[in-house]
Amino acid sequence: MVYLQRHLRLTNLSYIQKSNFAVWAKIHAFCLLLVVMAGCIGSTTTTVQLSPASRAELDAILNTLQARYDLTGSLKITRMMVTIEEAERSEELRELLWYKKSENGGELLHIQALGGMNEPRGIAIANQDKNQFLLRLVNEQKAYLGPLSDGVLREIFGVNLRVSDVLSAIFANPFLDGRTADFISVESSGAKSIIKRPGVQTGYVETITLFIREDEPRVTEWQIHDENGTLQQHATFADYREVSGILRPHKVEIERPLEQTRVAVKIAKVELNVEMSDSKFDPEPFLGEDVEIIPLSELRE
């Protein structure tokens, strides 16, 4: 998260304006991109061959998690509080979120950060169909616009980022990127299962904890350690409830100890599979004549 403060500060703003923008940028980086460390797969960690019984048990869990994603065509969150803690500072924001699988099969995401009177203060749109990423600062009459590519995002935010990491955060499913073949270990004790697999960065290890209740798996923890065993990121998912027959967490926390940063999300109202037009995710309405459009690449400067 500290990368965002370094990359996104605007030189002509007051301290308060800098603070608000930094906070807004941080939370949208989390919601849109999830700062899971990602990159080229090349792990040298030793994996094991699961027994047929263990593989079948694991596949049943993975299939259930995948089904929750497959059955969610759209998602709308109209009451969400996000708390950001960094070192000794703490900020709280209200957010709105819309997600949809487009008619063309792309992933669409629209997030708004609200001000004290519930007015939009910041808007972020990720449109896979149009290969566009918009970062709109309402008060500043500025919009950052550029291609939605892993390369550009990596340069801007200082960490490797993938679209699959976004989906993993929204659906509390670390397996949406398709890495379901190689595992370091799979241990089960009663309702609890602990799965370890190679990370996407060489030498990294991911530990995923699940609980099975009423035949429904719940991902509760997702830890990422580097090649030295240092905890890089710890995500927790809690307060699972059924929404339109699909089990979802209503509390998500992500902590990055080395950066002394913690992001906590509490969802009060979420709707699934509601009608929404693809136009909801079109950046054009937010690019009026009075808006200064700045190439997304300039956020690197």
Tab-separated table of C-alpha atoms in Angstrom:
chain	number	residue	atom	x	y	z
A	1	MET	CA	0.000	0.000	0.000
A	2	VAL	CA	2.800	2.412	0.697
A	3	TYR	CA	3.653	2.222	-2.979
A	4	LEU	CA	0.456	4.122	-3.735
A	5	GLN	CA	1.412	7.070	-1.584
A	6	ARG	CA	4.708	7.280	-3.402
A	7	HIS	CA	3.195	7.009	-6.875
A	8	LEU	CA	-0.072	8.885	-6.483
A	9	ARG	CA	0.699	12.109	-4.575
A	10	LEU	CA	-0.331	15.292	-6.370
A	11	THR	CA	2.034	18.174	-5.750
A	12	ASN	CA	-0.480	21.051	-5.690
A	13	LEU	CA	-2.886	19.749	-3.048
A	14	SER	CA	-3.090	20.610	0.627
A	15	TYR	CA	-2.171	18.008	3.242
A	16	ILE	CA	-5.821	17.042	3.741
A	17	GLN	CA	-6.392	16.684	0.023
A	18	LYS	CA	-3.280	14.536	-0.261
A	19	SER	CA	-4.505	12.369	2.585
A	20	ASN	CA	-7.965	11.900	1.103
A	21	PHE	CA	-6.616	11.022	-2.308
A	22	ALA	CA	-4.026	8.625	-0.940
A	23	VAL	CA	-6.674	6.848	1.117
A	24	TRP	CA	-9.075	6.685	-1.811
A	25	ALA	CA	-6.388	5.349	-4.119
A	26	LYS	CA	-5.371	2.736	-1.587
A	27	ILE	CA	-8.787	1.292	-1.059
A	28	HIS	CA	-9.553	1.150	-4.739
A	29	ALA	CA	-6.290	-0.566	-5.379
A	30	PHE	CA	-7.429	-3.143	-2.839
A	31	CYS	CA	-10.975	-3.532	-4.117
A	32	LEU	CA	-10.056	-3.533	-7.796
A	33	LEU	CA	-6.725	-5.226	-7.785
A	34	LEU	CA	-6.114	-6.972	-4.448
A	35	VAL	CA	-2.472	-6.581	-3.591
A	36	VAL	CA	-1.753	-10.294	-3.701
A	37	MET	CA	1.790	-10.792	-4.907
A	38	ALA	CA	1.613	-12.359	-8.347
A	39	GLY	CA	3.908	-12.941	-11.258
A	40	CYS	CA	5.393	-15.555	-13.503
A	41	ILE	CA	4.905	-19.049	-12.168
A	42	GLY	CA	8.271	-20.594	-11.481
A	43	SER	CA	8.182	-22.012	-7.994
A	44	THR	CA	10.809	-24.548	-6.987
A	45	THR	CA	8.788	-25.715	-3.956
A	46	THR	CA	8.358	-29.494	-3.778
A	47	THR	CA	4.794	-30.694	-4.367
A	48	VAL	CA	3.126	-33.990	-3.490
A	49	GLN	CA	0.917	-36.460	-5.324
A	50	LEU	CA	-2.417	-36.662	-3.512
A	51	SER	CA	-4.095	-39.994	-2.940
A	52	PRO	CA	-7.252	-40.620	-4.996
A	53	ALA	CA	-9.395	-40.186	-1.872
A	54	SER	CA	-7.725	-36.896	-0.893
A	55	ARG	CA	-7.921	-35.631	-4.465
A	56	ALA	CA	-11.628	-36.449	-4.669
A	57	GLU	CA	-12.294	-34.696	-1.351
A	58	LEU	CA	-10.363	-31.628	-2.484
A	59	ASP	CA	-12.075	-31.561	-5.877
A	60	ALA	CA	-15.476	-31.519	-4.169
A	61	ILE	CA	-14.425	-28.393	-2.261
A	62	LEU	CA	-12.981	-26.708	-5.340
A	63	ASN	CA	-16.081	-27.496	-7.396
A	64	THR	CA	-18.348	-25.896	-4.784
A	65	LEU	CA	-16.218	-22.748	-4.666
A	66	GLN	CA	-16.180	-22.586	-8.459
A	67	ALA	CA	-19.957	-23.017	-8.612
A	68	ARG	CA	-20.468	-19.925	-6.438
A	69	TYR	CA	-18.533	-17.926	-9.005
A	70	ASP	CA	-20.283	-19.527	-11.984
A	71	LEU	CA	-23.721	-18.857	-10.494
A	72	THR	CA	-22.984	-15.166	-9.880
A	73	GLY	CA	-23.673	-13.196	-13.029
A	74	SER	CA	-23.748	-9.856	-11.244
A	75	LEU	CA	-23.166	-8.402	-7.807
A	76	LYS	CA	-24.280	-5.106	-6.293
A	77	ILE	CA	-23.107	-3.742	-2.937
A	78	THR	CA	-24.894	-0.604	-1.776
A	79	ARG	CA	-23.740	-0.538	1.852
A	80	MET	CA	-20.053	-1.141	2.473
A	81	MET	CA	-17.649	0.381	4.994
A	82	VAL	CA	-13.915	0.181	4.423
A	83	THR	CA	-11.348	0.906	7.123
A	84	ILE	CA	-7.698	1.487	6.268
A	85	GLU	CA	-5.050	1.356	8.962
A	86	GLU	CA	-1.488	2.308	8.161
A	87	ALA	CA	1.043	2.548	11.000
A	88	GLU	CA	-0.698	4.909	13.477
A	89	ARG	CA	-3.289	6.299	11.050
A	90	SER	CA	-6.815	5.067	10.440
A	91	GLU	CA	-9.346	6.181	7.825
A	92	GLU	CA	-12.878	5.009	7.046
A	93	LEU	CA	-14.708	5.236	3.735
A	94	ARG	CA	-18.157	4.370	2.447
A	95	GLU	CA	-18.213	2.518	-0.839
A	96	LEU	CA	-20.547	1.296	-3.554
A	97	LEU	CA	-19.624	-1.609	-5.822
A	98	TRP	CA	-21.064	-3.143	-8.973
A	99	TYR	CA	-19.712	-6.277	-10.648
A	100	LYS	CA	-20.940	-8.091	-13.731
A	101	LYS	CA	-19.973	-10.739	-16.237
A	102	SER	CA	-20.656	-8.956	-19.512
A	103	GLU	CA	-22.618	-10.283	-22.457
A	104	ASN	CA	-19.253	-10.895	-24.130
A	105	GLY	CA	-17.900	-12.822	-21.154
A	106	GLY	CA	-15.650	-10.078	-19.788
A	107	GLU	CA	-15.327	-9.053	-16.144
A	108	LEU	CA	-16.716	-5.580	-15.353
A	109	LEU	CA	-16.219	-3.654	-12.120
A	110	HIS	CA	-17.358	-0.197	-10.958
A	111	ILE	CA	-16.561	1.243	-7.525
A	112	GLN	CA	-17.450	4.608	-6.010
A	113	ALA	CA	-16.042	6.190	-2.848
A	114	LEU	CA	-18.532	8.519	-1.171
A	115	GLY	CA	-18.125	11.814	0.651
A	116	GLY	CA	-19.857	13.062	3.789
A	117	MET	CA	-23.107	13.823	1.934
A	118	ASN	CA	-23.015	10.509	0.029
A	119	GLU	CA	-21.746	12.285	-3.053
A	120	PRO	CA	-19.231	10.450	-5.282
A	121	ARG	CA	-15.692	11.523	-4.454
A	122	GLY	CA	-13.828	8.944	-6.483
A	123	ILE	CA	-14.771	6.500	-9.215
A	124	ALA	CA	-12.878	3.464	-10.470
A	125	ILE	CA	-13.970	1.359	-13.430
A	126	ALA	CA	-12.289	-1.764	-14.777
A	127	ASN	CA	-13.770	-2.875	-18.099
A	128	GLN	CA	-12.266	-6.050	-19.514
A	129	ASP	CA	-14.336	-5.876	-22.702
A	130	LYS	CA	-12.954	-2.459	-23.602
A	131	ASN	CA	-9.559	-3.117	-22.007
A	132	GLN	CA	-9.926	0.121	-20.025
A	133	PHE	CA	-9.151	1.227	-16.489
A	134	LEU	CA	-10.531	4.562	-15.230
A	135	LEU	CA	-9.542	6.409	-12.080
A	136	ARG	CA	-11.770	9.512	-11.742
A	137	LEU	CA	-11.196	12.211	-9.104
A	138	VAL	CA	-14.479	14.119	-8.910
A	139	ASN	CA	-13.342	17.086	-6.797
A	140	GLU	CA	-10.198	17.577	-8.857
A	141	GLN	CA	-12.001	17.282	-12.217
A	142	LYS	CA	-9.336	14.830	-13.314
A	143	ALA	CA	-9.538	11.361	-14.804
A	144	TYR	CA	-6.738	8.868	-15.275
A	145	LEU	CA	-7.463	6.539	-18.182
A	146	GLY	CA	-5.498	3.713	-19.726
A	147	PRO	CA	-5.478	0.088	-20.821
A	148	LEU	CA	-6.387	-2.567	-18.267
A	149	SER	CA	-3.163	-4.534	-18.579
A	150	ASP	CA	-1.100	-6.339	-15.967
A	151	GLY	CA	2.058	-4.621	-17.209
A	152	VAL	CA	0.752	-1.084	-16.732
A	153	LEU	CA	-0.749	-1.859	-13.326
A	154	ARG	CA	2.474	-3.458	-12.180
A	155	GLU	CA	4.427	-0.325	-13.051
A	156	ILE	CA	1.907	1.992	-11.347
A	157	PHE	CA	1.290	0.131	-8.100
A	158	GLY	CA	4.690	-1.458	-7.606
A	159	VAL	CA	3.431	-5.044	-7.277
A	160	ASN	CA	2.495	-7.691	-9.821
A	161	LEU	CA	-1.281	-7.744	-10.357
A	162	ARG	CA	-3.615	-10.063	-12.219
A	163	VAL	CA	-7.312	-9.987	-13.047
A	164	SER	CA	-7.707	-13.326	-11.267
A	165	ASP	CA	-6.607	-11.695	-8.002
A	166	VAL	CA	-9.542	-9.308	-8.262
A	167	LEU	CA	-11.957	-12.190	-8.642
A	168	SER	CA	-10.335	-14.096	-5.787
A	169	ALA	CA	-11.015	-11.159	-3.464
A	170	ILE	CA	-14.621	-10.654	-4.548
A	171	PHE	CA	-15.516	-14.340	-4.352
A	172	ALA	CA	-13.269	-15.395	-1.429
A	173	ASN	CA	-11.830	-18.067	-3.698
A	174	PRO	CA	-8.028	-18.279	-4.045
A	175	PHE	CA	-8.422	-20.963	-6.725
A	176	LEU	CA	-10.105	-18.896	-9.435
A	177	ASP	CA	-6.776	-18.488	-11.221
A	178	GLY	CA	-6.856	-22.196	-12.071
A	179	ARG	CA	-3.926	-23.273	-9.879
A	180	THR	CA	-5.555	-26.473	-8.652
A	181	ALA	CA	-3.077	-29.160	-9.723
A	182	ASP	CA	0.034	-28.766	-7.559
A	183	PHE	CA	-0.039	-28.809	-3.758
A	184	ILE	CA	2.606	-28.965	-1.058
A	185	SER	CA	0.245	-30.551	1.461
A	186	VAL	CA	-3.447	-31.056	2.180
A	187	GLU	CA	-4.402	-31.741	5.801
A	188	SER	CA	-7.891	-32.313	7.176
A	189	SER	CA	-9.065	-32.591	10.767
A	190	GLY	CA	-12.783	-32.693	11.340
A	191	ALA	CA	-14.372	-29.695	9.639
A	192	LYS	CA	-11.038	-27.929	9.114
A	193	SER	CA	-8.772	-28.263	6.088
A	194	ILE	CA	-5.397	-26.600	5.548
A	195	ILE	CA	-4.087	-26.493	1.994
A	196	LYS	CA	-0.571	-25.419	1.075
A	197	ARG	CA	0.483	-24.754	-2.485
A	198	PRO	CA	3.376	-23.011	-4.275
A	199	GLY	CA	2.906	-19.283	-4.712
A	200	VAL	CA	3.095	-17.693	-8.118
A	201	GLN	CA	6.425	-16.127	-7.208
A	202	THR	CA	9.425	-18.399	-6.935
A	203	GLY	CA	9.812	-19.812	-3.441
A	204	TYR	CA	6.556	-18.349	-2.119
A	205	VAL	CA	4.073	-20.551	-0.254
A	206	GLU	CA	0.330	-19.978	0.097
A	207	THR	CA	-1.607	-21.452	3.017
A	208	ILE	CA	-5.385	-21.609	2.636
A	209	THR	CA	-7.635	-22.572	5.552
A	210	LEU	CA	-11.202	-23.797	5.026
A	211	PHE	CA	-14.018	-24.966	7.276
A	212	ILE	CA	-16.828	-27.243	6.117
A	213	ARG	CA	-20.172	-26.497	7.731
A	214	GLU	CA	-23.424	-28.056	6.552
A	215	ASP	CA	-21.509	-29.410	3.536
A	216	GLU	CA	-20.533	-25.859	2.537
A	217	PRO	CA	-16.832	-24.922	2.405
A	218	ARG	CA	-15.850	-21.533	3.775
A	219	VAL	CA	-12.436	-20.067	3.015
A	220	THR	CA	-11.451	-18.348	6.268
A	221	GLU	CA	-7.751	-17.546	5.835
A	222	TRP	CA	-5.271	-17.067	2.999
A	223	GLN	CA	-1.655	-16.469	3.949
A	224	ILE	CA	1.293	-15.800	1.661
A	225	HIS	CA	4.871	-16.312	2.870
A	226	ASP	CA	7.964	-15.456	0.864
A	227	GLU	CA	10.987	-17.688	0.215
A	228	ASN	CA	12.390	-16.772	3.638
A	229	GLY	CA	9.198	-17.705	5.470
A	230	THR	CA	8.249	-14.075	6.104
A	231	LEU	CA	4.522	-13.357	6.083
A	232	GLN	CA	3.807	-11.020	3.178
A	233	GLN	CA	0.024	-10.973	3.314
A	234	HIS	CA	-2.751	-12.358	5.502
A	235	ALA	CA	-6.359	-12.299	4.302
A	236	THR	CA	-9.354	-13.402	6.357
A	237	PHE	CA	-12.950	-13.980	5.270
A	238	ALA	CA	-15.734	-14.111	7.872
A	239	ASP	CA	-19.444	-13.594	8.590
A	240	TYR	CA	-20.616	-15.933	5.837
A	241	ARG	CA	-24.280	-15.594	4.904
A	242	GLU	CA	-26.455	-16.867	2.106
A	243	VAL	CA	-27.420	-14.304	-0.520
A	244	SER	CA	-29.870	-15.577	-3.130
A	245	GLY	CA	-28.853	-19.104	-2.183
A	246	ILE	CA	-25.112	-18.435	-2.570
A	247	LEU	CA	-22.830	-18.359	0.470
A	248	ARG	CA	-20.703	-15.204	0.705
A	249	PRO	CA	-18.481	-13.548	3.344
A	250	HIS	CA	-19.589	-10.143	4.615
A	251	LYS	CA	-16.305	-9.312	6.345
A	252	VAL	CA	-12.927	-9.291	4.624
A	253	GLU	CA	-9.611	-8.181	6.081
A	254	ILE	CA	-6.249	-7.985	4.360
A	255	GLU	CA	-3.090	-7.271	6.301
A	256	ARG	CA	0.395	-6.647	4.925
A	257	PRO	CA	2.658	-6.707	8.004
A	258	LEU	CA	5.833	-5.396	6.375
A	259	GLU	CA	3.973	-2.284	5.236
A	260	GLN	CA	2.044	-1.969	8.526
A	261	THR	CA	-1.153	-1.801	6.506
A	262	ARG	CA	-4.544	-3.355	7.212
A	263	VAL	CA	-7.712	-3.041	5.151
A	264	ALA	CA	-11.048	-4.162	6.621
A	265	VAL	CA	-14.260	-4.372	4.603
A	266	LYS	CA	-17.710	-4.767	6.170
A	267	ILE	CA	-20.607	-5.396	3.815
A	268	ALA	CA	-24.106	-4.603	5.072
A	269	LYS	CA	-26.153	-5.005	1.900
A	270	VAL	CA	-25.340	-7.093	-1.159
A	271	GLU	CA	-27.530	-8.335	-4.004
A	272	LEU	CA	-26.684	-11.051	-6.517
A	273	ASN	CA	-27.819	-11.583	-10.099
A	274	VAL	CA	-29.661	-8.285	-10.369
A	275	GLU	CA	-30.257	-6.675	-13.737
A	276	MET	CA	-27.638	-4.125	-14.724
A	277	SER	CA	-26.607	-2.762	-18.082
A	278	ASP	CA	-23.086	-3.000	-19.464
A	279	SER	CA	-23.272	0.794	-19.787
A	280	LYS	CA	-22.846	0.980	-15.985
A	281	PHE	CA	-19.212	0.095	-16.621
A	282	ASP	CA	-18.593	2.508	-19.483
A	283	PRO	CA	-15.930	5.139	-18.618
A	284	GLU	CA	-17.227	7.632	-21.218
A	285	PRO	CA	-19.950	9.310	-19.063
A	286	PHE	CA	-17.247	10.324	-16.584
A	287	LEU	CA	-15.061	11.975	-19.231
A	288	GLY	CA	-16.913	15.252	-19.862
A	289	GLU	CA	-15.461	18.347	-21.515
A	290	ASP	CA	-14.602	19.893	-18.139
A	291	VAL	CA	-12.596	16.844	-17.054
A	292	GLU	CA	-8.847	16.763	-17.584
A	293	ILE	CA	-7.989	13.347	-19.003
A	294	ILE	CA	-4.528	12.179	-18.016
A	295	PRO	CA	-2.919	9.004	-19.380
A	296	LEU	CA	-2.811	6.326	-16.728
A	297	SER	CA	0.905	5.987	-17.349
A	298	GLU	CA	1.478	9.414	-15.752
A	299	LEU	CA	0.612	7.970	-12.333
A	300	ARG	CA	4.066	6.388	-12.463
A	301	GLU	CA	5.787	9.754	-12.485
